[in-house]
Short mmCIF file of C-alpha atoms in Angstrom, two decimals:
data_model
loop_
_atom_site.label_atom_id
_atom_site.label_comp_id
_atom_site.label_asym_id
_atom_site.label_seq_id
_atom_site.Cartn_x
_atom_site.Cartn_y
_atom_site.Cartn_z
CA MET D 1355 0.00 0.00 0.00
CA SER D 1356 1.26 3.48 -0.85
CA ILE D 1357 1.87 6.26 1.64
CA ILE D 1358 -1.27 8.06 0.43
CA GLY D 1359 -3.23 4.85 0.95
CA HIS D 1360 -1.97 4.64 4.54
CA ILE D 1361 -2.91 8.28 5.13
CA LYS D 1362 -6.44 7.70 3.77
CA LEU D 1363 -6.84 4.58 5.89
CA SER D 1364 -5.60 6.40 8.99
CA TRP D 1365 -7.94 9.33 8.27
CA ARG D 1366 -10.95 7.01 7.94
CA SER D 1367 -10.07 5.29 11.21
CA LEU D 1368 -10.43 8.57 13.14
CA SER D 1369 -13.76 9.31 14.77
CA GLY D 1370 -16.06 11.92 13.22
CA PRO D 1371 -15.49 14.58 15.93
CA VAL D 1372 -11.70 14.22 15.63
CA ARG D 1373 -11.85 14.58 11.84
CA GLY D 1374 -14.11 17.63 12.25
CA PHE D 1375 -11.66 19.19 14.72
CA LEU D 1376 -8.70 18.57 12.41
CA LYS D 1377 -10.55 20.04 9.41
CA ARG D 1378 -11.49 23.17 11.36
CA ALA D 1379 -7.91 23.44 12.68
CA ALA D 1380 -6.46 23.27 9.16
CA ILE D 1381 -8.94 25.89 7.90
CA CYS D 1382 -8.21 28.19 10.87
CA TYR D 1383 -4.43 27.86 10.45
CA ILE D 1384 -4.40 28.46 6.69
CA SER D 1385 -6.90 31.34 6.97
CA TRP D 1386 -4.88 33.01 9.74
CA LYS D 1387 -1.57 32.72 7.90
CA VAL D 1388 -3.00 34.04 4.63
CA LEU D 1389 -4.77 36.92 6.40
CA TYR D 1390 -1.76 37.82 8.53
CA LEU D 1391 0.99 37.52 5.92
CA THR D 1392 -0.90 39.24 3.09
CA LEU D 1393 -2.99 41.92 4.80
CA LEU D 1394 -2.05 42.48 8.43
CA GLN D 1395 1.74 42.12 8.72
CA PRO D 1396 2.66 44.49 5.86
CA PHE D 1397 0.72 47.27 7.60
CA ARG D 1398 1.66 46.12 11.14
CA VAL D 1399 -1.99 45.64 12.11
CA PRO D 1400 -2.44 44.85 15.02
CA ASP D 1401 1.30 44.40 15.65
CA ALA D 1402 2.10 48.10 16.09
CA PHE D 1403 -0.59 48.58 18.73
CA LEU D 1404 0.14 45.30 20.51
CA THR D 1405 3.93 45.80 20.62
CA LYS D 1406 3.56 49.36 21.89
CA SER D 1407 0.99 48.28 24.49
CA THR D 1408 3.16 45.40 25.70
CA ALA D 1409 6.15 47.72 26.15
CA GLY D 1410 4.01 50.40 27.79
CA PHE D 1411 2.41 47.95 30.24
CA ALA D 1412 5.81 46.47 31.12
CA CYS D 1413 7.14 50.00 31.78
CA TYR D 1414 4.11 50.76 33.94
CA ILE D 1415 4.77 47.68 36.09
CA LEU D 1416 8.51 48.45 36.29
CA SER D 1417 7.79 52.03 37.39
CA GLY D 1418 5.71 50.68 40.26
CA LEU D 1419 8.51 48.36 41.34
CA ASP D 1420 11.27 50.97 41.04
CA PRO D 1421 9.66 54.37 41.75
CA GLY D 1422 13.00 56.21 41.73
CA ALA D 1423 13.58 55.34 38.08
CA ARG D 1424 11.87 56.57 34.95
CA PHE D 1425 10.84 53.80 32.58
CA ILE D 1426 9.70 54.63 29.08
CA SER D 1427 9.13 52.70 25.90
CA ARG D 1428 10.76 54.24 22.87
CA GLU D 1429 10.12 53.24 19.26
CA VAL D 1430 13.20 52.62 17.17
CA ILE D 1431 12.98 52.13 13.41
CA VAL D 1432 15.75 49.94 12.04
CA PRO D 1433 16.23 49.32 8.30
CA VAL D 1434 16.30 45.65 7.39
CA PRO D 1435 18.69 44.93 4.52
CA GLY D 1436 17.18 42.62 1.94
CA GLY D 1437 14.00 42.15 3.99
CA ARG D 1438 10.44 42.17 2.77
CA MET D 1439 9.64 45.27 4.79
CA PRO D 1440 11.74 48.43 4.52
CA VAL D 1441 11.79 49.09 8.28
CA TYR D 1442 11.61 47.08 11.44
CA ASP D 1443 9.92 48.78 14.37
CA MET D 1444 10.97 47.87 17.87
CA TYR D 1445 10.06 49.33 21.23
CA TRP D 1446 12.80 49.59 23.80
CA ILE D 1447 12.18 49.55 27.53
CA CYS D 1448 14.51 52.22 28.89
CA ARG D 1449 15.46 52.99 32.50
CA ASN D 1450 16.61 56.55 32.97
CA GLY D 1451 17.52 56.72 29.29
CA HIS D 1452 19.45 53.41 29.18
CA LYS D 1453 18.09 50.64 26.96
CA SER D 1454 17.38 47.37 28.72
CA LEU D 1455 15.12 45.28 26.47
CA GLY D 1456 13.88 45.55 22.91
CA ILE D 1457 10.39 44.28 22.13
CA ALA D 1458 9.82 43.44 18.48
CA ASP D 1459 6.57 42.47 16.80
CA GLY D 1460 7.50 38.79 17.16
CA CYS D 1461 7.54 39.22 20.95
CA ASN D 1462 4.11 40.80 21.35
CA GLY D 1463 2.19 37.55 21.80
CA LEU D 1464 -0.04 37.90 18.71
CA GLU D 1465 0.82 34.47 17.29
CA LEU D 1466 0.15 32.86 20.66
CA MET D 1467 -3.19 34.66 20.92
CA ALA D 1468 -4.08 33.44 17.42
CA LEU D 1469 -3.08 29.88 18.34
CA TYR D 1470 -5.18 30.02 21.51
CA GLY D 1471 -8.18 31.47 19.69
CA GLY D 1472 -7.85 29.02 16.82
CA PHE D 1473 -8.09 26.09 19.22
CA LEU D 1474 -11.21 27.58 20.80
CA PHE D 1475 -12.86 28.03 17.39
CA CYS D 1476 -12.21 24.36 16.60
CA MET D 1477 -14.14 23.12 19.63
CA PRO D 1478 -17.93 23.08 19.43
CA THR D 1479 -19.52 25.24 22.13
CA SER D 1480 -21.94 28.10 22.67
CA THR D 1481 -21.09 31.54 21.29
CA VAL D 1482 -21.26 33.20 24.71
CA ARG D 1483 -18.85 30.67 26.20
CA LEU D 1484 -16.50 30.95 23.21
CA LEU D 1485 -16.41 34.76 23.40
CA GLY D 1486 -15.90 34.71 27.18
CA PHE D 1487 -12.94 32.34 26.99
CA LEU D 1488 -11.56 34.18 23.96
CA ALA D 1489 -11.66 37.60 25.64
CA GLY D 1490 -10.48 36.39 29.04
CA GLY D 1491 -7.70 34.22 27.64
CA THR D 1492 -6.45 36.89 25.24
CA LEU D 1493 -6.25 39.46 28.04
CA LEU D 1494 -4.48 36.95 30.29
CA ILE D 1495 -1.96 36.12 27.56
CA PHE D 1496 -1.32 39.85 27.03
CA ALA D 1497 -0.81 40.50 30.76
CA VAL D 1498 1.46 37.47 31.25
CA ASN D 1499 3.51 38.41 28.17
CA ALA D 1500 3.93 42.00 29.44
CA MET D 1501 5.03 40.67 32.84
CA ARG D 1502 7.44 38.32 31.06
CA CYS D 1503 8.94 41.33 29.24
CA MET D 1504 9.12 43.25 32.51
CA VAL D 1505 11.01 40.45 34.28
CA ILE D 1506 13.39 39.99 31.35
CA ALA D 1507 14.03 43.76 31.23
CA ARG D 1508 14.79 43.77 34.94
CA MET D 1509 17.14 40.79 34.53
CA CYS D 1510 18.92 42.57 31.65
CA LEU D 1511 19.30 45.74 33.73
CA GLN D 1512 20.92 43.69 36.50
CA ARG D 1513 23.01 41.81 33.93
CA HIS D 1514 21.71 38.56 35.33
CA PRO D 1515 23.59 35.59 33.82
CA LEU D 1516 20.36 33.64 33.23
CA ALA D 1517 18.52 36.42 31.36
CA ASP D 1518 19.08 34.84 27.95
CA MET D 1519 18.06 31.37 29.15
CA ALA D 1520 14.95 32.82 30.82
CA HIS D 1521 13.99 34.66 27.63
CA HIS D 1522 14.47 31.76 25.23
CA TYR D 1523 13.37 28.79 27.33
CA LEU D 1524 11.94 29.35 30.81
CA PHE D 1525 9.36 32.01 30.01
CA LYS D 1526 8.27 30.29 26.80
CA LEU D 1527 7.68 27.13 28.80
CA LEU D 1528 5.63 29.04 31.37
CA VAL D 1529 3.54 30.96 28.82
CA TYR D 1530 2.84 27.90 26.66
CA GLY D 1531 2.01 25.97 29.85
CA LEU D 1532 -0.52 28.66 30.74
CA VAL D 1533 -2.14 28.42 27.29
CA PHE D 1534 -2.28 24.63 27.54
CA GLY D 1535 -3.88 24.94 30.99
CA MET D 1536 -6.52 27.31 29.61
CA TRP D 1537 -7.26 24.83 26.81
CA VAL D 1538 -7.67 22.02 29.34
CA LEU D 1539 -10.03 24.19 31.40
CA TYR D 1540 -12.02 25.03 28.26
CA VAL D 1541 -12.35 21.38 27.20
CA ARG D 1542 -13.16 20.08 30.70
CA ARG D 1543 -15.83 22.68 31.29
CA GLU D 1544 -17.30 21.89 27.87
CA GLU D 1545 -17.56 18.20 28.83
CA GLN D 1546 -19.61 19.22 31.88
CA PHE D 1547 -22.13 21.02 29.65
CA MET D 1548 -22.60 18.06 27.28
#
C-alpha cells in the first residue's frame, strides 16, 4: 500500500469529531496565515498597537517596582537589509535613558493569541462561552507576556547571567504551559455542559 493509501486509511479510522476538529484546525491555520501575511503584517496591524501596548504595560509595572527610576518605551525604526519590509519597528524599555530590552513584533504575543483562539474556534460550544474564553484568555496572555517582558528587562538591567536562558526557554515554557492549561479548562468545562 502506498503512503497516500496509509494516510487515507488512517484518516478514515479517526472518529467523526476528531476529523471535524482537524478540518477546522487546518482551515483556521491556513486562513490566519494568509490573512496575517498578506494583509495584516505588511501594515503592522495589530502588531504596532500590541507591541507598543506590551512595552508600555511592562514599563508601567517596572515604574511601580522601582519608583526612583523613569521607565519609558521608545520606538526605534531599524532598516532591514534585503528584507520584505523596509523598516523594522521595535520598542525599547529604557530605564533613565538606558536601553534594557527591545520588544519586536514577534515578541508581542499575537501568534500565541491566534493559536489560543484558533483552538477555541475548533471546539464546538456556545457563542457566549467561546467569546468569554476568547476575551479572558487573550487578556491573560497579554498580561502574562507583558510581565514576562518586565522580568526579562529587569534581569537585563541587572546583567543577570540567566537572562538569555529565561527569555528563550523558561518564560516560553511558562507561557505555553498557561495556554495549555486554559485549553484544558475550556475542554473540561465543555464536557460538563454536554
